[in-house]
XYZ file of C-alpha atoms in Angstrom:
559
model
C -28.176 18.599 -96.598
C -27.727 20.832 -93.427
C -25.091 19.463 -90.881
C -26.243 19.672 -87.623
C -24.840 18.220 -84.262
C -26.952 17.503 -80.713
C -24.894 17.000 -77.462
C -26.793 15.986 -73.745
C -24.681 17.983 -71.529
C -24.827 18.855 -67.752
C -25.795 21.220 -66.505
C -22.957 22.388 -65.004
C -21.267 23.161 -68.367
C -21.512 26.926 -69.391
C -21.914 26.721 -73.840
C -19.824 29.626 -75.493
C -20.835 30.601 -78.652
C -17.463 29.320 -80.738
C -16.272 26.630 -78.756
C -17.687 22.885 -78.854
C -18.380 21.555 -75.436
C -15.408 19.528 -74.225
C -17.084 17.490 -71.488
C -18.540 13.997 -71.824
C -22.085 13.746 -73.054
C -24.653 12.263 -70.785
C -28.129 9.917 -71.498
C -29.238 9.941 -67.612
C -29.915 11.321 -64.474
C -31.398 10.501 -61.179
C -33.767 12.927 -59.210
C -36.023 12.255 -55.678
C -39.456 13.045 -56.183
C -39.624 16.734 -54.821
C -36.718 17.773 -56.778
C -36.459 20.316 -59.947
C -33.051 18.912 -62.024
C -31.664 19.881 -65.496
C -29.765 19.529 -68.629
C -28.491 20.917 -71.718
C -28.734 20.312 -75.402
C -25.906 21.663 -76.842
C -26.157 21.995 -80.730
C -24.167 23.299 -84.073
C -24.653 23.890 -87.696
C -21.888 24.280 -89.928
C -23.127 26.160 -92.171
C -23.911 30.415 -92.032
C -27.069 32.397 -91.160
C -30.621 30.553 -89.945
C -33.117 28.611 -90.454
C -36.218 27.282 -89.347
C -36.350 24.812 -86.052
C -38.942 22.639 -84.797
C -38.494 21.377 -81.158
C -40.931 18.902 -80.443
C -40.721 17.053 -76.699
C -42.200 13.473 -76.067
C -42.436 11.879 -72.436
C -44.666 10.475 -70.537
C -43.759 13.218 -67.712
C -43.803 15.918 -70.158
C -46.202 18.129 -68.580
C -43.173 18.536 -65.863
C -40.463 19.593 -68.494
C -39.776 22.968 -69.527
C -37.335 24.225 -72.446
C -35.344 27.447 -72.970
C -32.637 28.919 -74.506
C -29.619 29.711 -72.607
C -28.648 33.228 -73.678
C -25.328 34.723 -73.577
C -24.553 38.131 -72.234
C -21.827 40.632 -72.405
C -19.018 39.958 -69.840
C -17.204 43.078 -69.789
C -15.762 42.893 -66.197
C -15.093 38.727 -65.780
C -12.773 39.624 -62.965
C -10.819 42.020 -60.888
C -7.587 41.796 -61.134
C -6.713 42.287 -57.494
C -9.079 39.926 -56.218
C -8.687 36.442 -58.953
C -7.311 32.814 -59.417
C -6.994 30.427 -61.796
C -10.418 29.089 -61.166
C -12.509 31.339 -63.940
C -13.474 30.032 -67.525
C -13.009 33.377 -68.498
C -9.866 35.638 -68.947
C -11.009 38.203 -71.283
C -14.089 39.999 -72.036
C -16.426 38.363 -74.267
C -20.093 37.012 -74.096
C -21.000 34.516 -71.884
C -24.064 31.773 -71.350
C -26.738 33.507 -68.552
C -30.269 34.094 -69.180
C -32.615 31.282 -69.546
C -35.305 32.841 -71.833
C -38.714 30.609 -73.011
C -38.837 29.889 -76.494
C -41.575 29.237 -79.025
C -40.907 25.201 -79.834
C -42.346 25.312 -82.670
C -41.031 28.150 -84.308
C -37.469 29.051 -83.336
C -34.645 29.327 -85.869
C -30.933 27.249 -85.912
C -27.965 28.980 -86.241
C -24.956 28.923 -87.949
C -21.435 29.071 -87.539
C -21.764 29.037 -83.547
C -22.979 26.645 -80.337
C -25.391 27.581 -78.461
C -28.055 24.866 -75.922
C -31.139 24.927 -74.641
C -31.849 24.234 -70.945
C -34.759 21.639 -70.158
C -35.548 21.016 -66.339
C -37.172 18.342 -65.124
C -39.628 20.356 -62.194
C -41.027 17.108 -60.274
C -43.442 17.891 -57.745
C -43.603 14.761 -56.010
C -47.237 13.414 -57.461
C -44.594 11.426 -60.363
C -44.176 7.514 -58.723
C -40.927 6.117 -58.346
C -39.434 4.724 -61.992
C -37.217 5.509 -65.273
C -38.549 7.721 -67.824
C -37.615 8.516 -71.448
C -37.598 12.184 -72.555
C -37.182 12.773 -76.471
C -36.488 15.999 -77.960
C -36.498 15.838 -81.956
C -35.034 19.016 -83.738
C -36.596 19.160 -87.383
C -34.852 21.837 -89.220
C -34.798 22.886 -92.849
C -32.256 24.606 -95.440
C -35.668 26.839 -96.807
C -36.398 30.426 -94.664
C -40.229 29.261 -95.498
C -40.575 26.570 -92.602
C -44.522 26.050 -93.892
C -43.340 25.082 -97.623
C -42.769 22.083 -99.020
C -39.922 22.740 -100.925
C -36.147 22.603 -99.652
C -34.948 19.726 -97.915
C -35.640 19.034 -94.011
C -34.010 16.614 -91.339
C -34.865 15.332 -87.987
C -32.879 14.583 -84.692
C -34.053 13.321 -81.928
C -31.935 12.922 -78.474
C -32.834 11.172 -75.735
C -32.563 11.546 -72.032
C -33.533 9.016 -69.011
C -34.737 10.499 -65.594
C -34.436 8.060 -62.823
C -37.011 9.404 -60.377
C -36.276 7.728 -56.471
C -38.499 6.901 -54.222
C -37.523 9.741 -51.549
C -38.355 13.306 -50.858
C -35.812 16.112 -49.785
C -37.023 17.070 -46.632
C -37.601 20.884 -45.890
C -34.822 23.306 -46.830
C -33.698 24.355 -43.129
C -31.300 26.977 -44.420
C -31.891 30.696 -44.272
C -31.667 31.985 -48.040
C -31.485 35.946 -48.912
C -30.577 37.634 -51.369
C -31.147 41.217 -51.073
C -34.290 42.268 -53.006
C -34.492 45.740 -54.482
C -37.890 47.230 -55.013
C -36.662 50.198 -56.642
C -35.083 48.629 -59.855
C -37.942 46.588 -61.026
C -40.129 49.914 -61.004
C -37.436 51.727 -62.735
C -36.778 48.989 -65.456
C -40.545 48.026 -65.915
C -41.038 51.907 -65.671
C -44.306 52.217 -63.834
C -45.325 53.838 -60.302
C -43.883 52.527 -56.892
C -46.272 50.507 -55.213
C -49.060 51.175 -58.025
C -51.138 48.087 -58.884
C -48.292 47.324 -61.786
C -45.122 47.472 -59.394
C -47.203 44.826 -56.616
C -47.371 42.785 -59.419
C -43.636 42.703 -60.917
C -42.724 42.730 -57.154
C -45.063 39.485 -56.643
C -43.886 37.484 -59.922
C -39.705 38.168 -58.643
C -40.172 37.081 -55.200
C -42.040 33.976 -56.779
C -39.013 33.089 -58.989
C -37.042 33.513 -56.028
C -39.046 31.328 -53.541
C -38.459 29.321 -56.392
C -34.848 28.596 -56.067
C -34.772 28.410 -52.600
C -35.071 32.195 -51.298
C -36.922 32.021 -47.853
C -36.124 35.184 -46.296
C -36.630 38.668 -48.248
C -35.244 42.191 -47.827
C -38.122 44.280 -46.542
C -38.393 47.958 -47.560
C -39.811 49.593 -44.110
C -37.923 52.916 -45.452
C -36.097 52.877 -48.589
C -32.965 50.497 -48.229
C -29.520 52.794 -47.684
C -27.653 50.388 -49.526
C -25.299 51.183 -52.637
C -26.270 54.672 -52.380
C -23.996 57.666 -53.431
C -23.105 59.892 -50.448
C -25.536 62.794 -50.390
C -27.917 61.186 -53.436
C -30.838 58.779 -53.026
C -32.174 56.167 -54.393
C -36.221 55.753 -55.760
C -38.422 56.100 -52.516
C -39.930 52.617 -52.015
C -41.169 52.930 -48.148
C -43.858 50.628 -47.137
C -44.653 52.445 -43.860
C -46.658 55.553 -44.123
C -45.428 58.458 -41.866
C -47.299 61.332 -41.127
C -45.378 64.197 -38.781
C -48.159 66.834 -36.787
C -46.712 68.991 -33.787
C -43.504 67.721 -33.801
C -44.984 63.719 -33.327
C -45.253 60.540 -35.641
C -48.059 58.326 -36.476
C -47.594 55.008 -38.817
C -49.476 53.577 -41.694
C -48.799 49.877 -41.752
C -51.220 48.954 -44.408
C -48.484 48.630 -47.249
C -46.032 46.485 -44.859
C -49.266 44.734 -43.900
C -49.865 43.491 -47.858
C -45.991 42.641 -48.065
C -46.259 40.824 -45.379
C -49.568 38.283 -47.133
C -48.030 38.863 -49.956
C -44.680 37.810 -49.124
C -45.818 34.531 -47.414
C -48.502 34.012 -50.135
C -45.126 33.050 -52.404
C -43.780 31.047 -49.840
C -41.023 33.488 -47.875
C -40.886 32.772 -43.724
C -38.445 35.273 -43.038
C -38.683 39.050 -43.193
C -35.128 41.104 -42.728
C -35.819 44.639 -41.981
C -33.954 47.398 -44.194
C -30.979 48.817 -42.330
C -31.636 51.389 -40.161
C -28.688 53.338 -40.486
C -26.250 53.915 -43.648
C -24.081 51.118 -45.079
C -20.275 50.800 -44.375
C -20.222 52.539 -40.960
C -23.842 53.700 -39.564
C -22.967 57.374 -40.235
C -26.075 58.887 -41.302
C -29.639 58.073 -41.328
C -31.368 56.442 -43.954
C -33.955 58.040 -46.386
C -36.863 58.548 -44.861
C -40.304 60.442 -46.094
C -42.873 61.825 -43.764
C -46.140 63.448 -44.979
C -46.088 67.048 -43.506
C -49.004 69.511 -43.911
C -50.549 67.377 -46.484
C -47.176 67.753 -48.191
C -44.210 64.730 -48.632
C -41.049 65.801 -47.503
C -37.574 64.019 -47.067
C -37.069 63.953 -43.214
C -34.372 61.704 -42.717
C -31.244 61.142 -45.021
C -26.996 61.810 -45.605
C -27.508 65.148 -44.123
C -28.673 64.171 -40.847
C -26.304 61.673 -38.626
C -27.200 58.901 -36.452
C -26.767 59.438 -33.478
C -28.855 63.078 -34.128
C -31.702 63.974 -31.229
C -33.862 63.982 -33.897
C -33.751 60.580 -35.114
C -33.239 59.570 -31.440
C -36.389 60.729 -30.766
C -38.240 59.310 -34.090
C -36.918 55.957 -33.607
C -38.362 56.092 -29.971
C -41.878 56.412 -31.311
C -41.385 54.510 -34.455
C -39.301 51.095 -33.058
C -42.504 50.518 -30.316
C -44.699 50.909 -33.292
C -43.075 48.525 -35.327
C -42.807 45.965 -32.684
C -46.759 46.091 -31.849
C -47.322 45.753 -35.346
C -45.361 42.838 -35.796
C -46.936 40.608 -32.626
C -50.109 41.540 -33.646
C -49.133 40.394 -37.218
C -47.675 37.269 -35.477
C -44.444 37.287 -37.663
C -41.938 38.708 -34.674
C -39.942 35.691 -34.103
C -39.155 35.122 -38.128
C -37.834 38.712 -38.353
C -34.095 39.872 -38.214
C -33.166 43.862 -37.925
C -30.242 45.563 -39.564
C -28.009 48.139 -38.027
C -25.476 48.895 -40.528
C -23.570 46.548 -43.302
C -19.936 45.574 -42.613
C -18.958 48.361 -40.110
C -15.401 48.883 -39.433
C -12.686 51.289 -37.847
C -13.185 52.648 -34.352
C -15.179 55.652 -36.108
C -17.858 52.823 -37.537
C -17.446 51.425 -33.782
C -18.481 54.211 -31.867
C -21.444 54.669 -34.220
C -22.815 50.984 -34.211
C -22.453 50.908 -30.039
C -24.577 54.379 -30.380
C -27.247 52.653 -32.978
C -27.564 49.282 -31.601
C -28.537 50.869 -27.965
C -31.453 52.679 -29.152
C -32.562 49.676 -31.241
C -31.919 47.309 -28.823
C -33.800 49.672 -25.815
C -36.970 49.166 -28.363
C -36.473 45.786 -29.872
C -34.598 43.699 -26.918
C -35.981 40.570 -28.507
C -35.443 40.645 -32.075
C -32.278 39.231 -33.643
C -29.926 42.169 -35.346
C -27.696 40.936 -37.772
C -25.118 42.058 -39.780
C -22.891 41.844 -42.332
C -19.081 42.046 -40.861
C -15.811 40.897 -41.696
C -13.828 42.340 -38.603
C -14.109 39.495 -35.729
C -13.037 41.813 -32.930
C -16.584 43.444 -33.147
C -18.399 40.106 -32.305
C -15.860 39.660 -29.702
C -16.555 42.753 -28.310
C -20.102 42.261 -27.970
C -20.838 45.245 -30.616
C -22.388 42.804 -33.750
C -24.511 39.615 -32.015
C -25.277 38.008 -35.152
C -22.297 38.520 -37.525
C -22.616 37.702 -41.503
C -18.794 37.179 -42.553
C -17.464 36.658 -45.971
C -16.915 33.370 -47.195
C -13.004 34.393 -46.845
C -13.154 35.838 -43.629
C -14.900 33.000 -42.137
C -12.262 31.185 -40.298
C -12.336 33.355 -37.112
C -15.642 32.938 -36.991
C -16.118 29.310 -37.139
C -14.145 29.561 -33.904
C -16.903 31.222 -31.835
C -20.351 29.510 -30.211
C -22.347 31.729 -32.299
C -26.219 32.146 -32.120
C -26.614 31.219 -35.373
C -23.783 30.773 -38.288
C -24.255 32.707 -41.485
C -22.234 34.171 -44.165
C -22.458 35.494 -47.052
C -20.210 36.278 -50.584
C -20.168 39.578 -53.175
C -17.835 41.190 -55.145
C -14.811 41.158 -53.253
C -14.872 37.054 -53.160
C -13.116 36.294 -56.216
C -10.111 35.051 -55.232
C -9.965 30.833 -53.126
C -13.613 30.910 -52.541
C -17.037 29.639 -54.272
C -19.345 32.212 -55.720
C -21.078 32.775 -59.048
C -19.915 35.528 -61.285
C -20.476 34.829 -64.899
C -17.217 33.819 -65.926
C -16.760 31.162 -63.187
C -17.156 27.231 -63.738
C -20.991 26.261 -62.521
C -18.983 23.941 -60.127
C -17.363 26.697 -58.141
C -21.252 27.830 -57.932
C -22.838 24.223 -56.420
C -19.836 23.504 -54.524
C -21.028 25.329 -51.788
C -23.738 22.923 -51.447
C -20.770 20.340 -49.076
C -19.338 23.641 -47.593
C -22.796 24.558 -45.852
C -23.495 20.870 -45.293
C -20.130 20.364 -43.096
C -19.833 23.486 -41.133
C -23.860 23.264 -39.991
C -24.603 26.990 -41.865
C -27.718 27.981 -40.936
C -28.022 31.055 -42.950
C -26.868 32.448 -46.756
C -26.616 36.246 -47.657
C -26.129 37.593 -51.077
C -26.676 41.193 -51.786
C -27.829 41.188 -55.718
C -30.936 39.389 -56.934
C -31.843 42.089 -58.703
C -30.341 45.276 -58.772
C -30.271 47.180 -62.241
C -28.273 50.198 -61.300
C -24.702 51.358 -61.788
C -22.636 51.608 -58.953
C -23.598 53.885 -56.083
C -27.190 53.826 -57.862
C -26.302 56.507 -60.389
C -27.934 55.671 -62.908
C -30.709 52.651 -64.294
C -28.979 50.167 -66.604
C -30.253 47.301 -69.009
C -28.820 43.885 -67.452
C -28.929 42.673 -70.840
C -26.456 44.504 -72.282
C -24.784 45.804 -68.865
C -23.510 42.785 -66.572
C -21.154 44.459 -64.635
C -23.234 47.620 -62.670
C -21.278 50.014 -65.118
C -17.542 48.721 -64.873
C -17.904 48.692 -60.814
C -18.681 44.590 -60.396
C -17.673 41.482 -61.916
C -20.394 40.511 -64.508
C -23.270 38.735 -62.776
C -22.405 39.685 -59.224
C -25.376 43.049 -59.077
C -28.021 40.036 -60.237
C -28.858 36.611 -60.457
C -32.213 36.994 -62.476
C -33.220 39.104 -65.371
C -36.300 41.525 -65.991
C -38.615 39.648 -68.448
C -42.267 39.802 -69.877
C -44.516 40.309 -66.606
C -41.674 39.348 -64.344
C -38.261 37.408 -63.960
C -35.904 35.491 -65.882
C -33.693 33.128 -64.470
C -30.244 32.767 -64.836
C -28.080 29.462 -65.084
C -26.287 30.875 -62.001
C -29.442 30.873 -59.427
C -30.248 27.834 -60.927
C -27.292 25.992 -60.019
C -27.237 27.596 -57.172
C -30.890 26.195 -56.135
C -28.924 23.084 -56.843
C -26.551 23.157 -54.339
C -29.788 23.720 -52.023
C -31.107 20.438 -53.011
C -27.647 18.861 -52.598
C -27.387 20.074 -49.221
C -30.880 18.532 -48.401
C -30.408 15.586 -49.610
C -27.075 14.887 -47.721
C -29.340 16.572 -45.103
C -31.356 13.281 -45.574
C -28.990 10.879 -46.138
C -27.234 12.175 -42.828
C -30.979 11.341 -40.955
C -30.395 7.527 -41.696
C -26.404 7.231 -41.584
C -25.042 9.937 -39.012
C -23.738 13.471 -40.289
C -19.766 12.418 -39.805
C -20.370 9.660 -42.561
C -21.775 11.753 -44.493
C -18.814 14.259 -44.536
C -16.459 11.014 -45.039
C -18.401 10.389 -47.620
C -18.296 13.288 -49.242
C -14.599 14.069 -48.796
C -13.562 10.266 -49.719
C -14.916 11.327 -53.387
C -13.431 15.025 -53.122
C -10.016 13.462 -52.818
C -9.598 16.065 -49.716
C -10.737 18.036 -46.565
C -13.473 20.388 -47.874
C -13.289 23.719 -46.829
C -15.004 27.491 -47.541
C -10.910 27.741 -49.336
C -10.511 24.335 -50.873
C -12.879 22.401 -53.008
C -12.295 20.186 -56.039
C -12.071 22.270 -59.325
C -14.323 19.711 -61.082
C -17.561 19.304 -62.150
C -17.240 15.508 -62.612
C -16.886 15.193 -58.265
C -20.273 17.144 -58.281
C -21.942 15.231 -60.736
C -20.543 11.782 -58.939
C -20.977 12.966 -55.465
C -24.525 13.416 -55.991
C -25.052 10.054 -57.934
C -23.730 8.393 -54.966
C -25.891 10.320 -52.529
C -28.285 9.356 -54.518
C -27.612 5.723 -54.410
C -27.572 5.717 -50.793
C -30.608 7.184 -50.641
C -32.209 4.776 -52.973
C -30.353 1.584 -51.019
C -31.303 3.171 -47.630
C -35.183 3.824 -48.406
C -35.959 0.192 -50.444
C-alpha cells in the first residue's frame, strides 16, 4: 500500500520540496464575511515517481473554494549580500514555493520522494450568513499509472478544515495600493501587438488579478514609462496618447487613454498615476516619446534629448493643457497623481527636478506630483511635495506634516525591514499589515507586478525559470504574479500580501468601535514590543494570533 501523509498548514508557511513542514497543523480558521482567507495541504509519499490523484472537495460553501498547486521556482539570487539579515528562509540557491497554478481535481498525479501543498482559499463575498462550516478534501490515489482500471490497489484521505465565518464586514480598503504595471512585458511574453485587441485583453485580465489583491491605483502609460531602461536603449513603445506633429505644433489623440481609463475602473482601480515625465534616477533626459510625422512614426523624444531642452519645453506647454482638459472632462482629475522623476538625488538631480517640476507645475498647479525619494533634504527644501521613501529611510519622514504619507520597498530593502522576496518568511510579508495600521500610511508603492525583463530591459525573460531579472534582483522582487493561460497567475507573495490589506482593515474596524491607541496596545501587547517599519516579531504564530484576537473582538463587539 502507498504511504501517503496530509498536513492543514497556514498559510503563512512556504512548502520546500525535501523538507516536512515544521509548524503546527491547523483544523480552523475565522474569516468576516467580505474576506478571501487561505490554507495549505501539505502532502508526501514515500515512495518514487507518480501516480494518479483524485481531489475531490465537499462543503456546503464550496462554490466559494478554489484549489491550486503551489509551484516552486528557481531562486537563483535569494539575497544580496550587502543588503541581508538573518530573517530569510533561504541561504542558498535552490527552488522555492511561488506560483499558485489551477489544477485539474480530478486528474492530477502524487509525487514521490518530495512535499509539495496545494493552496485552497476560502473567497467569501459576503452573501455566506454568519456560522461554522466544514470543508473536506479527500485525496484518492492509486499505486497503478491507469487511474480508470480496476486493478492495483487505491486509498483515500480525507482532511478537514472549519471556517468560522463572523458576522462583520471589512469596511473599504482606504489605502492607496500600486504596484507599477508594465504594459510592455505582457505583450512581449504573450507575444502579440501593443494595444491590438489581444494585448487589451491580457492587459484587462492582470489589472483584474490585481484589483484583486487590493491594487487601487495603476501605472498609466501616457508615453512609454522611462523606468528600468538602459541609457540610450528603449523599451517596447506602449503610448496611449496619439501625437501627431504638423508645422512645428502638436495635436492629441486621447481615445486609447480614454478606453484605459473605462477600462481601468471597469476592474475596480480609482487611482490613475501618470508615467514619469522625465527619466528615472535624476530627470536627465526626456522620456520616449513617438509622434506621427508626415504620415510617418518617428521617435521625438528620448536619452538623446535632455530635459530641460526648448524643445520639450515647448511640447510639454501644448501637451500638459491638453492633458488637463482631458482629464476634467473625463472627471477623473482629483484621483490622479503625476510623476517627475524616481528617487532623484545629488545637486545635479536637484537642479534638474527644480527645472521639471516648474514647467509641470505652471500646467498642472492642481494635481498632486509624487515621487519616489529617499533624500529628506529635498522635501525640506520644497523640491519633492509628495515624497515616497523606502521603508528604511522612513524615519525622517515620519517627522514631517506631510500631505499624505506613503512609502514604498524594492530591491535594496533586504536588510531590518518587511518585504517579499521569495526566500523570505510569509510573515516578514503580512507584517506590514500593523506597520501601516500604526503610522496612519495612506499610500503603498511597489515597482514590480509584472515586469519580465532583465535588468535595464535588455532582454525578455521567462519568470518561470528566471526569478531574479537576470542575476540583477533578488528572486521575486521584478514580479509578484506570473503570465498564465489568458492572463495572470498569482503568487503566494501578493497573496499574503492582500492579507496584510485585510488585516489592516479589520484593525481599521475594530479601531471604529474601541479607539485607534487600543488598538495599537493591542497589537503590541501580543507582539511582545513597540512595532516599527525596523522591528517586528520574526513569527508567524503572533500573526496568526494577532488576527484571531482581532477577530474575537470583532465578533464580541458586533453580537
Amino acid at each position: 500500500m502507498i504511504k501517503a501523509e496530509f498536513i492543514q498548514i497556514s498559510s503563512l508557511e512556504k512548502v520546500f520540496l525535501s523538507k516536512r513542514p515544521e509548524c503546527k497543523a491547523i483544523k480552523s480558521i475565522s474569516a468576516l464575511k467580505n474576506e478571501r482567507v487561505s490554507y495549505q495541504i501539505a502532502y508526501f509519499r514515500d515512495t518514487a515517481g507518480k501516480v494518479p490523484l483524485k481531489i475531490s472537495l465537499s462543503s456546503p460553501i464550496e462554490k466559494n473554494i478554489s484549489i491550486r498547486r503551489v509551484v516552486n521556482v528557481p531562486v537563483s539570487l535569494p539575497y544580496r549580500s550587502d543588503n541581508y539579515d538573518d530573517d530569510y528562509i533561504m541561504s542558498e540557491p535552490g527552488l522555492a514555493p511561488d506560483a499558485l497554478i489551477p489544477i485539474n481535481l480530478n486528474k492530477t498525479d502524487l509525487f514521490g520522494g518530495r512535499w509539495e501543498s496545494l493552496w485552497v482559499t476560502v473567497d467569501l463575498d459576503g452573501t455566506v450568513d454568519e456560522g461554522e462550516y466544514n470543508i473536506d478534501v479527500t485525496f484518492e490515489y492509486s499505486d497503478s499509472f491507469d487511474f480508470s482500471r480496476e486493478m492495483g490497489e487505491r486509498d483515500k484521505q480525507t482532511v478537514s478544515m472549519t471556517v468560522e465565518v463572523i458576522d462583520a464586514l471589512l469596511p473599504p480598503q482606504k489605502l492607496k495600493v500600486t504596484q507599477w504595471f508594465h504594459c510592455d512585458c505582457i505583450a512581449s511574453y504573450f507575444n502579440v501587438p501593443v494595444f491590438s485587441e489581444e494585448h487589451w485583453k491580457y492587459i484587462e485580465s492582470f489589472i483584474k488579478t490585481a484589483v484583486k489583491n487590493g491594487m487601487n491605483m495603476i501605472l498609466t502609460p501616457i508615453f512609454t514609462p522611462p523606468l528600468d531602461t538602459e541609457i540610450g536603449s528603449e523599451r517596447p513603445t506602449v503610448q496611449l496618447v496619439r501625437v501627431e506633429e504638423k508645422d512645428g505644433e502638436y495635436s492629441f489623440d486621447f481615445s486609447l487613454l480614454d478606453r484605459w481609463v473605462d477600462m481601468c475602473h471597469s476592474c475596480g482601480i480609482k487611482y490613475f498615476e501618470m508615467a514619469h515625465l522625465f527619466t528615472q534616477w535624476g530627470a536627465k533626459a526626456t522620456p520616449k516619446i513617438v509622434a506621427e510625422i508626415d504620415g510617418e512614426e518617428k521617435r521625438i523624444f528620448g536619452w538623446d534629448i535632455p530635459s530641460t531642452s526648448e524643445s520639450y519645453m515647448l511640447f510639454l506647454s501644448e501637451f500638459l493643457p491638453a492633458l488637463d482638459a482631458y482629464l476634467k472632462q473625463k472627471g477623473i482629475a482629483g484621483s490622479v497623481y503625476f510623476h517627475i522623476s524616481d528617487e532623484p538625488s545629488g545637486d545635479e538631480a536637484k537642479g534638474n527636478y527644480i527645472k521639471a517640476k516648474a514647467i509641470v507645475k505652471k500646467h498642472l498647479p492642481d494635481y498632486k506630483i509624487m515621487d519616489a525619494l529617499s533624500d529628506v533634504a529635498f522635501y525640506d527644501e520644497g523640491i519633492v511635495e509628495l515624497p515616497v521613501p523606502a521603508s528604511d529611510h522612513i524615519a525622517p519622514f515620519m517627522q514631517k506634516t506631510l500631505p499624505e504619507r506613503w512609502f514604498y520597498y524594492c530591491m535594496a530593502e533586504g536588510k531590518g525591514v518587511s518585504n517579499r522576496f521569495i526566500a523570505m518568511p510569509s510573515y516578514r510579508n503580512r507584517v506590514i499589515a500593523e506597520q501601516m495600521f500604526k503610522y496612519n500610511i495612506d499610500g503603498f508603492l511597489q515597482w514590480g507586478y509584472n515586469f519580465y525583463y532583465s535588468q535595464l530591459s535588455r532582454a525578455l525573460i521567462n519568470p518561470y525559470v528566471i526569478t531574479d531579472a537576470d542575476g540583477a534582483f533578488q528572486s521575486g522582487d521584478a514580479f509578484s504574479v506570473y503570465p498564465y493561460g489568458d492572463g495572470a497567475a498569482e503568487s503566494l507573495r501578493i497573496v499574503v500580501f492582500a492579507d496584510a490589506l485585510q488585516d489592516m482593515r479589520a484593525m481599521e474596524l475594530l479601531a471604529s468601535k474601541i479607539g485607534r491607541d487600543k488598538v495599537v496596545e493591542l497589537i503590541e501587547k501580543e507582539a511582545g514590543m513597540s512595532i516599527e517599519f525596523d522591528q517586528y516579531p520574526k513569527s508567524a504564530e503572533y500573526i496568526l494570533c494577532r488576527r484571531e484576537i482581532i477577530n474575537r473582538k470583532i465578533r464580541e463587539i458586533c453580537k
